[in-house]
């Protein structure tokens, strides 16, 4: 019950495509994702985080807020066929823009305030489709307030926001960018994601998100930032850690080479996050852990 399992939903039909850099993880089309959801349900994992991979991309990321977009249609499918799932949606533009950045560009500059309008539209479209929680990952200043205002104006006053509050410009995201087809076509995201060398910035980011109305505070990545997790763990909101793709893939690669005990390492990592003060863990390991637990191969 502490886990959220990420799912990559790709526009198209009959798609179950393994992500080469993330063994055991797949891109799913809506007509096939029921296979994965049925297994998750049987294992007791009923909280999921959706990422969409559209066919069409443009500079404004218009498919992100298309009411018939890939994530919106996936939400409707899941709510109809698997109503017991809690659906969290990633709210960002990088998977939908032709340039791969998380916002609207002016030449090579990401426009913070202009992007807020689009991020808010995306969140609203997800909630209208049936999302239970929205999770903005773009890292634009003011995004939590912009989302809270548009949701409240449209009557969704009780829909929670899971804020990617301390999201670092990290080298651990490499496999995800293959999984979500979201690598920037030029430059990097250091102008709007956090510098991992900075030891104080996360306080300001977390404080700002709380003031703007966030309901969950997330730290991403997890393992290299246990100090940050611990430092913010005394706040009154639930703390979420995102155990990201690179952290997952390193464990999988080492395990496949026979260099480590996968179960032992994974559980050690999970308990490290819990010790640091995490309430909820987003992890690609969740399904494996549930299987190990069911088979009494690990003990909590």
Tab-separated table of C-alpha atoms in Angstrom:
chain	number	residue	atom	x	y	z
A	1	UNK	CA	0.000	0.000	0.000
A	2	UNK	CA	3.037	2.310	0.220
A	3	UNK	CA	3.791	1.881	-3.494
A	4	UNK	CA	2.790	3.733	-6.647
A	5	UNK	CA	3.586	1.922	-9.901
A	6	UNK	CA	4.401	3.979	-13.027
A	7	UNK	CA	2.853	2.977	-16.354
A	8	UNK	CA	3.765	4.187	-19.839
A	9	UNK	CA	0.742	4.375	-22.168
A	10	UNK	CA	1.488	4.717	-25.876
A	11	UNK	CA	-0.955	5.804	-28.533
A	12	UNK	CA	-1.693	2.975	-30.945
A	13	UNK	CA	-2.972	-0.603	-30.858
A	14	UNK	CA	-1.656	-3.991	-29.726
A	15	UNK	CA	1.452	-2.486	-28.113
A	16	UNK	CA	3.430	-4.275	-25.422
A	17	UNK	CA	6.981	-3.112	-26.010
A	18	UNK	CA	9.711	-3.774	-23.465
A	19	UNK	CA	11.895	-0.756	-22.686
A	20	UNK	CA	15.420	-1.929	-23.449
A	21	UNK	CA	17.101	0.108	-20.717
A	22	UNK	CA	14.478	-0.844	-18.099
A	23	UNK	CA	14.131	-4.660	-18.038
A	24	UNK	CA	10.640	-5.732	-17.050
A	25	UNK	CA	9.054	-2.369	-17.923
A	26	UNK	CA	6.863	-1.867	-20.977
A	27	UNK	CA	5.076	0.634	-23.121
A	28	UNK	CA	1.403	-0.344	-23.341
A	29	UNK	CA	-1.399	0.619	-25.673
A	30	UNK	CA	-4.790	1.099	-24.048
A	31	UNK	CA	-6.143	-2.122	-25.570
A	32	UNK	CA	-3.317	-4.139	-23.924
A	33	UNK	CA	-2.769	-2.350	-20.613
A	34	UNK	CA	-5.562	-4.345	-18.991
A	35	UNK	CA	-3.142	-7.294	-18.877
A	36	UNK	CA	-0.816	-5.335	-16.617
A	37	UNK	CA	-3.606	-3.846	-14.532
A	38	UNK	CA	-5.092	-7.278	-13.857
A	39	UNK	CA	-1.725	-8.506	-12.581
A	40	UNK	CA	-1.209	-5.415	-10.431
A	41	UNK	CA	-4.679	-5.815	-8.949
A	42	UNK	CA	-4.004	-9.462	-8.117
A	43	UNK	CA	-0.758	-8.417	-6.394
A	44	UNK	CA	-2.495	-5.735	-4.343
A	45	UNK	CA	-0.955	-2.712	-6.096
A	46	UNK	CA	-3.785	-0.303	-6.855
A	47	UNK	CA	-2.080	3.094	-7.111
A	48	UNK	CA	-0.622	3.971	-10.518
A	49	UNK	CA	1.136	6.938	-12.112
A	50	UNK	CA	0.378	7.432	-15.819
A	51	UNK	CA	2.728	8.793	-18.480
A	52	UNK	CA	1.496	9.295	-22.033
A	53	UNK	CA	3.342	8.836	-25.320
A	54	UNK	CA	1.406	10.449	-28.200
A	55	UNK	CA	1.860	9.951	-31.916
A	56	UNK	CA	1.743	13.681	-32.649
A	57	UNK	CA	4.072	16.244	-31.097
A	58	UNK	CA	4.233	19.998	-31.676
A	59	UNK	CA	5.889	23.054	-30.072
A	60	UNK	CA	2.831	23.685	-27.838
A	61	UNK	CA	2.427	20.055	-26.733
A	62	UNK	CA	-1.226	20.205	-27.753
A	63	UNK	CA	-1.857	16.473	-27.272
A	64	UNK	CA	-1.140	16.917	-23.554
A	65	UNK	CA	-4.393	18.832	-23.043
A	66	UNK	CA	-6.435	17.173	-25.797
A	67	UNK	CA	-9.600	15.862	-24.139
A	68	UNK	CA	-9.237	12.763	-26.308
A	69	UNK	CA	-5.489	12.488	-25.749
A	70	UNK	CA	-3.698	9.281	-24.806
A	71	UNK	CA	-3.663	9.858	-21.034
A	72	UNK	CA	-7.241	11.130	-20.965
A	73	UNK	CA	-8.497	8.061	-22.853
A	74	UNK	CA	-6.396	5.758	-20.654
A	75	UNK	CA	-7.978	7.261	-17.534
A	76	UNK	CA	-11.468	6.637	-18.909
A	77	UNK	CA	-10.599	3.053	-19.825
A	78	UNK	CA	-9.141	2.307	-16.387
A	79	UNK	CA	-11.997	3.945	-14.487
A	80	UNK	CA	-14.518	1.914	-16.480
A	81	UNK	CA	-12.747	-1.441	-16.333
A	82	UNK	CA	-10.606	-1.228	-13.182
A	83	UNK	CA	-12.440	1.220	-10.895
A	84	UNK	CA	-10.481	0.149	-7.798
A	85	UNK	CA	-7.308	1.854	-9.065
A	86	UNK	CA	-6.209	5.233	-7.741
A	87	UNK	CA	-5.008	7.133	-10.817
A	88	UNK	CA	-2.275	9.749	-10.537
A	89	UNK	CA	-1.247	11.537	-13.722
A	90	UNK	CA	2.054	13.138	-14.565
A	91	UNK	CA	1.377	16.723	-15.653
A	92	UNK	CA	4.141	17.955	-17.926
A	93	UNK	CA	4.822	18.806	-21.568
A	94	UNK	CA	8.124	17.075	-22.352
A	95	UNK	CA	6.530	13.904	-23.766
A	96	UNK	CA	4.257	16.012	-25.979
A	97	UNK	CA	6.476	18.816	-27.312
A	98	UNK	CA	8.470	18.433	-30.511
A	99	UNK	CA	11.481	20.012	-28.766
A	100	UNK	CA	11.267	17.784	-25.663
A	101	UNK	CA	11.328	20.596	-23.115
A	102	UNK	CA	8.839	20.928	-20.271
A	103	UNK	CA	7.373	24.240	-21.367
A	104	UNK	CA	6.703	26.805	-24.081
A	105	UNK	CA	9.805	28.128	-25.802
A	106	UNK	CA	10.878	31.532	-27.074
A	107	UNK	CA	13.789	30.560	-29.300
A	108	UNK	CA	15.811	28.435	-26.803
A	109	UNK	CA	14.372	29.922	-23.606
A	110	UNK	CA	11.613	28.224	-21.618
A	111	UNK	CA	8.927	30.787	-20.729
A	112	UNK	CA	7.873	30.123	-17.146
A	113	UNK	CA	4.710	32.233	-16.934
A	114	UNK	CA	3.432	31.314	-20.397
A	115	UNK	CA	3.926	27.643	-19.599
A	116	UNK	CA	1.760	27.868	-16.466
A	117	UNK	CA	-1.368	28.359	-18.586
A	118	UNK	CA	-0.669	25.133	-20.456
A	119	UNK	CA	0.238	23.133	-17.349
A	120	UNK	CA	-3.044	24.194	-15.751
A	121	UNK	CA	-4.977	23.163	-18.883
A	122	UNK	CA	-3.312	19.746	-18.849
A	123	UNK	CA	-4.183	19.170	-15.195
A	124	UNK	CA	-7.804	20.185	-15.734
A	125	UNK	CA	-8.164	17.867	-18.736
A	126	UNK	CA	-6.837	14.955	-16.685
A	127	UNK	CA	-9.215	15.609	-13.808
A	128	UNK	CA	-12.186	16.003	-16.143
A	129	UNK	CA	-11.320	12.572	-17.564
A	130	UNK	CA	-11.362	11.095	-14.054
A	131	UNK	CA	-7.844	11.406	-12.584
A	132	UNK	CA	-7.820	11.151	-8.793
A	133	UNK	CA	-4.576	13.098	-8.244
A	134	UNK	CA	-2.492	15.287	-10.549
A	135	UNK	CA	1.300	15.396	-10.238
A	136	UNK	CA	2.965	18.355	-11.985
A	137	UNK	CA	6.608	17.565	-12.830
A	138	UNK	CA	7.493	20.550	-15.029
A	139	UNK	CA	9.175	22.574	-12.240
A	140	UNK	CA	7.853	25.944	-13.419
A	141	UNK	CA	7.584	28.485	-10.597
A	142	UNK	CA	3.953	29.004	-9.581
A	143	UNK	CA	2.570	25.837	-11.160
A	144	UNK	CA	0.861	24.551	-8.002
A	145	UNK	CA	-1.105	27.762	-7.565
A	146	UNK	CA	-2.060	27.844	-11.262
A	147	UNK	CA	-3.377	24.269	-11.062
A	148	UNK	CA	-5.173	24.810	-7.763
A	149	UNK	CA	-6.931	27.882	-9.124
A	150	UNK	CA	-8.147	26.262	-12.348
A	151	UNK	CA	-9.312	23.118	-10.544
A	152	UNK	CA	-11.179	25.153	-7.922
A	153	UNK	CA	-12.773	27.372	-10.584
A	154	UNK	CA	-14.116	24.256	-12.303
A	155	UNK	CA	-15.486	22.646	-9.155
A	156	UNK	CA	-12.659	20.204	-8.452
A	157	UNK	CA	-11.871	21.639	-5.037
A	158	UNK	CA	-11.119	18.246	-3.484
A	159	UNK	CA	-8.699	16.941	-6.133
A	160	UNK	CA	-5.228	16.670	-4.553
A	161	UNK	CA	-1.985	17.883	-6.115
A	162	UNK	CA	1.153	15.770	-5.729
A	163	UNK	CA	3.958	18.277	-6.241
A	164	UNK	CA	7.313	17.314	-7.689
A	165	UNK	CA	8.755	19.827	-5.230
A	166	UNK	CA	12.434	18.874	-5.013
A	167	UNK	CA	13.112	17.597	-8.529
A	168	UNK	CA	16.776	17.668	-9.402
A	169	UNK	CA	18.470	17.987	-12.778
A	170	UNK	CA	19.752	14.448	-12.481
A	171	UNK	CA	21.823	11.975	-14.450
A	172	UNK	CA	19.541	9.214	-13.129
A	173	UNK	CA	16.767	10.029	-15.627
A	174	UNK	CA	18.413	8.534	-18.721
A	175	UNK	CA	16.338	5.348	-19.088
A	176	UNK	CA	13.082	7.259	-18.510
A	177	UNK	CA	13.774	9.482	-21.486
A	178	UNK	CA	13.886	6.396	-23.674
A	179	UNK	CA	10.761	5.012	-22.004
A	180	UNK	CA	8.714	8.193	-22.439
A	181	UNK	CA	10.388	9.446	-25.632
A	182	UNK	CA	11.013	12.734	-23.831
A	183	UNK	CA	14.692	13.637	-24.281
A	184	UNK	CA	15.197	17.351	-25.076
A	185	UNK	CA	16.215	17.947	-28.691
A	186	UNK	CA	18.748	20.552	-27.573
A	187	UNK	CA	20.315	21.768	-24.343
A	188	UNK	CA	19.185	20.436	-20.963
A	189	UNK	CA	16.697	21.214	-18.183
A	190	UNK	CA	19.074	22.798	-15.718
A	191	UNK	CA	17.397	26.201	-16.006
A	192	UNK	CA	14.201	24.905	-14.381
A	193	UNK	CA	15.196	21.729	-12.525
A	194	UNK	CA	17.294	21.926	-9.361
A	195	UNK	CA	21.088	21.866	-9.168
A	196	UNK	CA	22.204	18.798	-7.206
A	197	UNK	CA	25.170	20.748	-5.837
A	198	UNK	CA	22.858	23.161	-4.021
A	199	UNK	CA	22.121	22.156	-0.426
A	200	UNK	CA	19.518	24.831	0.465
A	201	UNK	CA	17.263	25.350	-2.553
A	202	UNK	CA	14.900	22.512	-1.694
A	203	UNK	CA	13.667	24.376	1.399
A	204	UNK	CA	12.419	27.243	-0.779
A	205	UNK	CA	10.851	24.918	-3.339
A	206	UNK	CA	9.012	22.852	-0.724
A	207	UNK	CA	7.874	25.926	1.183
A	208	UNK	CA	6.554	27.558	-2.000
A	209	UNK	CA	4.594	24.450	-3.010
A	210	UNK	CA	3.026	24.149	0.449
A	211	UNK	CA	1.996	27.822	0.394
A	212	UNK	CA	0.479	27.393	-3.078
A	213	UNK	CA	-1.686	24.457	-2.012
A	214	UNK	CA	0.222	21.204	-2.597
A	215	UNK	CA	-1.164	18.110	-0.867
A	216	UNK	CA	1.903	15.855	-1.244
A	217	UNK	CA	5.601	16.771	-1.402
A	218	UNK	CA	7.826	14.697	-3.668
A	219	UNK	CA	11.613	14.332	-3.776
A	220	UNK	CA	13.075	13.036	-7.047
A	221	UNK	CA	15.384	11.091	-7.448
A	222	UNK	CA	15.337	9.158	-4.184
A	223	UNK	CA	18.540	7.345	-3.252
A	224	UNK	CA	21.047	10.139	-3.843
A	225	UNK	CA	18.727	12.553	-1.999
A	226	UNK	CA	17.920	10.759	1.246
A	227	UNK	CA	19.305	13.771	3.099
A	228	UNK	CA	16.714	15.984	1.400
A	229	UNK	CA	13.919	13.508	2.160
A	230	UNK	CA	14.936	13.421	5.801
A	231	UNK	CA	15.225	17.202	6.018
A	232	UNK	CA	11.639	17.752	4.826
A	233	UNK	CA	10.103	14.715	6.535
A	234	UNK	CA	8.900	16.720	9.544
A	235	UNK	CA	6.334	18.702	7.546
A	236	UNK	CA	2.646	17.889	7.972
A	237	UNK	CA	2.103	16.677	4.388
A	238	UNK	CA	2.823	13.153	3.076
A	239	UNK	CA	6.342	12.732	1.669
A	240	UNK	CA	6.730	10.920	-1.649
A	241	UNK	CA	10.000	9.592	-3.062
A	242	UNK	CA	10.392	8.784	-6.749
A	243	UNK	CA	12.789	5.846	-7.074
A	244	UNK	CA	13.642	6.763	-10.668
A	245	UNK	CA	14.533	4.851	-13.816
A	246	UNK	CA	18.317	5.057	-13.469
A	247	UNK	CA	18.170	3.778	-9.898
A	248	UNK	CA	16.005	0.875	-11.086
A	249	UNK	CA	18.081	0.080	-14.176
A	250	UNK	CA	21.392	-0.007	-12.289
A	251	UNK	CA	20.005	-2.611	-9.903
A	252	UNK	CA	18.547	-4.661	-12.756
A	253	UNK	CA	21.758	-4.537	-14.800
A	254	UNK	CA	23.954	-5.537	-11.866
A	255	UNK	CA	21.555	-8.332	-10.955
A	256	UNK	CA	21.468	-9.689	-14.504
A	257	UNK	CA	25.266	-9.812	-14.451
A	258	UNK	CA	25.249	-11.739	-11.180
A	259	UNK	CA	27.046	-8.969	-9.310
A	260	UNK	CA	24.422	-8.353	-6.605
A	261	UNK	CA	21.508	-10.035	-4.831
A	262	UNK	CA	18.567	-8.192	-6.423
A	263	UNK	CA	16.017	-8.892	-3.695
A	264	UNK	CA	18.443	-7.877	-0.965
A	265	UNK	CA	19.494	-4.654	-2.671
A	266	UNK	CA	15.941	-3.632	-3.589
A	267	UNK	CA	14.629	-4.156	-0.073
A	268	UNK	CA	17.635	-2.374	1.445
A	269	UNK	CA	16.890	0.597	-0.815
A	270	UNK	CA	13.188	0.594	0.089
A	271	UNK	CA	13.876	0.556	3.812
A	272	UNK	CA	16.485	3.307	3.407
A	273	UNK	CA	13.776	5.537	1.962
A	274	UNK	CA	11.346	4.626	4.726
A	275	UNK	CA	13.994	5.310	7.388
A	276	UNK	CA	14.630	8.702	5.837
A	277	UNK	CA	10.975	9.601	6.368
A	278	UNK	CA	9.105	8.643	3.197
A	279	UNK	CA	5.399	7.799	3.361
A	280	UNK	CA	4.889	6.800	-0.283
A	281	UNK	CA	7.343	5.342	-2.817
A	282	UNK	CA	6.949	5.571	-6.585
A	283	UNK	CA	9.013	2.668	-7.873
A	284	UNK	CA	9.346	0.376	-10.884
A	285	UNK	CA	10.312	-2.364	-8.409
A	286	UNK	CA	6.801	-2.413	-6.881
A	287	UNK	CA	5.524	-5.387	-8.855
A	288	UNK	CA	8.612	-7.472	-8.112
A	289	UNK	CA	8.410	-6.622	-4.408
A	290	UNK	CA	4.728	-7.598	-4.291
A	291	UNK	CA	5.560	-10.954	-5.921
A	292	UNK	CA	8.422	-11.599	-3.505
A	293	UNK	CA	6.210	-10.735	-0.558
A	294	UNK	CA	3.369	-12.942	-1.812
A	295	UNK	CA	5.793	-15.850	-2.219
A	296	UNK	CA	7.325	-15.154	1.219
A	297	UNK	CA	10.713	-14.417	-0.377
A	298	UNK	CA	10.970	-11.108	1.506
A	299	UNK	CA	9.631	-10.002	4.878
A	300	UNK	CA	8.460	-6.489	5.724
